[in-house]
Amino acid sequence: MQELLEILEKNSRISVKDLAVMLDEDEAGIASQMTQLEKDKIIFGYHTMIDWDKAKIDRVTALIEVRVTPQRGEGFDNIAQRIYQFEEVTAVYLMSGAFDLTVIVEGKTMKEVALFVARRLAPIDQVLSTSTHFILKRYKDHGVVLEENKNDERMLVSP
Amino acid sequence: MRDFINRTVRELPPSGIRRFFNLAAEMEDVISLGVGEPDFLTPWNIREEAIHTLEKGRTVYTANAGLMELRREIGRYLKRRYGLEYDPVTQILVTVGGSEAIDLALRAIIEPGDEVLIPEPSFVAYKPCAVMAGGRAVPVPLRGETGFKLTVSDLEPLVNERSKVLIFPYPGNPTGATMYEEDMRELCEWIRKKDLFVLSDEIYSELTYDGTHTSIASMPGMSERTLVINGFSKAFSMTGWRLGYGAGPKDLLEQMTKIHQYAIMCAPTTSQYAAVEALRGCDRAVEEMRREYNRRRRLVVESLREMGLSCNDPGGAFYVFPSIRSTGMTSEAFCQDLLKHKKIAVVPGDAFGASGEGYVRISYAYSVEQLRTALGRIREYMETRR
């Protein structure tokens, strides 16, 4: 199962037939494994990696460090939930270290994101402070280097 | 003016691979499945270590036999992976690729007229190295029907009192054939009886998929008559670094080191430092590469069989060696025709010895996407041949 997940993590568009051959299993088995993994939410979605800059479509991403006051009996879960419900928020992680939550927010412009923080995020009662960091350039994402020169420099034929 | 060129050298035929390379290089947009080197880049921690030593100014010669630190790591690696025990001081020599170790060993062992038994199809350098050392190369033709494994019955008719060395190249280029422990038992007994020395070229040892690699040197009574040749090119994707090694009996290593000392001095220093890092910090990277090769291997084998090309299960290396006899063509004609019509370069089997006729070598040191495109074109080609 681990190897199946590792392959799918890198390429979710690979066919069941190819997966079966590569893993030396039968197609029906792979298909039912995948259905089960989806049902169990071990696979909780399929995404496409897009270079928005290259598509010349405006999109900014910010990593926001948030310090919050945990609530009695709820820990951080309740406050996390209040934050992740916002459509602008694409990810929320509970962190170790100097702050509590990393909140990833996407918007069309920096102003839009800044306004979201000022109007929606910062005013939440339990939020003690926020610190917003905008992503200026993505070098590598999901294990893929974005501007890699992929020329094969090997000789065409060699012993 | 006299002809200054040595006759033996002049008479050496150029490699069949070179000829095919020239043909492919003349065409545009060729997709090649013809390379004999990994497509992965050298893992970054290895490259980073090399850069670091250059910054530190570690640019001088090392000891002739190689950095002591590296020889110790090689010793530990051979023990850890294959259960082999060698003294790093007297039994391990770091060479410029595994190829240099092959050349040194043959030069250190062969007297004029001694015979070197070379299982074929195999790597193109054994025969010329044997000849240039003054020996006689005796091809041992292997058959696809037996999975290109070497057996006593293949050797028996070819052995005589001049037979001195047996080349033992497993996992094999171009066939991907492997020899497991059970395949070697009878053979080793016979080798001891015939008192032959074994050059065991194990450069693809890390790329073994169906079982575990067993070094012939670890078989009973074999270590004293075996030189293990291995290196960093294939396991760690370090072809351009040119670094390999030989490990074996002290007496032979001493003589090989002598030739190495006069001809080479020492293997490249930067590469040696990089190799230390490779042996210390790359187990996971090697495992990851092996798993990726294995997935591609299954994909290529399955796809070739689907299009009606029979092939053995290649247990190691990164080659598949299908038979193209069903097309009625020679290897050379098939490869030229495939190149001309579909712009796919694969290597004719006879480039690896006469017994490779009727086969072609397909390398899977390419991404799954590239392999799929190339295999699609081979399939189209096969359909036109129906």
Short mmCIF file of C-alpha atoms in Angstrom, two decimals, chain A residues 7 10-11 14 18 22 148 150-154, chain B residues 31-35 37-41 237 288-289 291-301 303 318 344 362-376 378:
data_model
loop_
_atom_site.label_atom_id
_atom_site.label_comp_id
_atom_site.label_asym_id
_atom_site.label_seq_id
_atom_site.Cartn_x
_atom_site.Cartn_y
_atom_site.Cartn_z
CA ILE A 7 3.40 6.64 -6.77
CA LYS A 10 3.65 12.03 -7.41
CA ASN A 11 1.30 11.23 -10.27
CA ILE A 14 -1.40 7.22 -13.83
CA ASP A 18 0.05 0.85 -15.39
CA MET A 22 4.45 -1.50 -12.05
CA GLU A 148 14.40 23.02 -13.82
CA LYS A 150 15.48 18.93 -17.85
CA ASN A 151 17.75 18.39 -20.83
CA ASP A 152 19.06 14.87 -21.03
CA GLU A 153 22.78 15.35 -21.40
CA ARG A 154 23.59 11.70 -21.80
CA ILE B 31 14.12 9.09 -28.68
CA SER B 32 16.83 6.89 -27.36
CA LEU B 33 16.46 3.80 -25.23
CA GLY B 34 20.11 3.15 -25.87
CA VAL B 35 22.01 4.53 -22.92
CA GLU B 37 23.83 5.01 -17.61
CA PRO B 38 21.25 6.07 -15.02
CA ASP B 39 18.89 8.95 -15.70
CA PHE B 40 18.91 10.07 -12.07
CA LEU B 41 21.28 12.84 -11.18
CA SER B 237 24.24 7.45 -10.41
CA GLU B 288 14.36 4.70 -3.88
CA MET B 289 16.16 4.45 -7.24
CA ARG B 291 12.28 0.72 -6.56
CA GLU B 292 11.74 3.16 -9.41
CA TYR B 293 13.86 1.02 -11.79
CA ASN B 294 11.88 -2.03 -10.74
CA ARG B 295 8.56 -0.37 -11.59
CA ARG B 296 9.88 0.66 -15.00
CA ARG B 297 11.27 -2.82 -15.57
CA ARG B 298 7.85 -4.38 -15.07
CA LEU B 299 6.28 -1.79 -17.36
CA VAL B 300 8.77 -2.40 -20.18
CA VAL B 301 8.72 -6.19 -19.95
CA SER B 303 4.67 -3.87 -22.80
CA PHE B 318 18.42 -1.59 -16.14
CA ILE B 344 13.75 5.11 -31.69
CA ILE B 362 16.43 -1.72 -24.41
CA SER B 363 17.45 0.44 -21.49
CA TYR B 364 14.89 1.60 -18.96
CA ALA B 365 17.03 4.34 -17.48
CA TYR B 366 14.32 6.77 -18.58
CA SER B 367 11.24 8.28 -16.99
CA VAL B 368 7.96 6.37 -17.19
CA GLU B 369 6.60 9.04 -19.55
CA GLN B 370 9.55 8.70 -21.92
CA LEU B 371 9.35 4.93 -21.80
CA ARG B 372 5.66 4.98 -22.59
CA THR B 373 6.15 7.25 -25.62
CA ALA B 374 9.04 5.15 -26.92
CA LEU B 375 7.27 1.84 -26.34
CA GLY B 376 4.23 3.22 -28.14
CA ILE B 378 7.93 0.38 -31.01
#
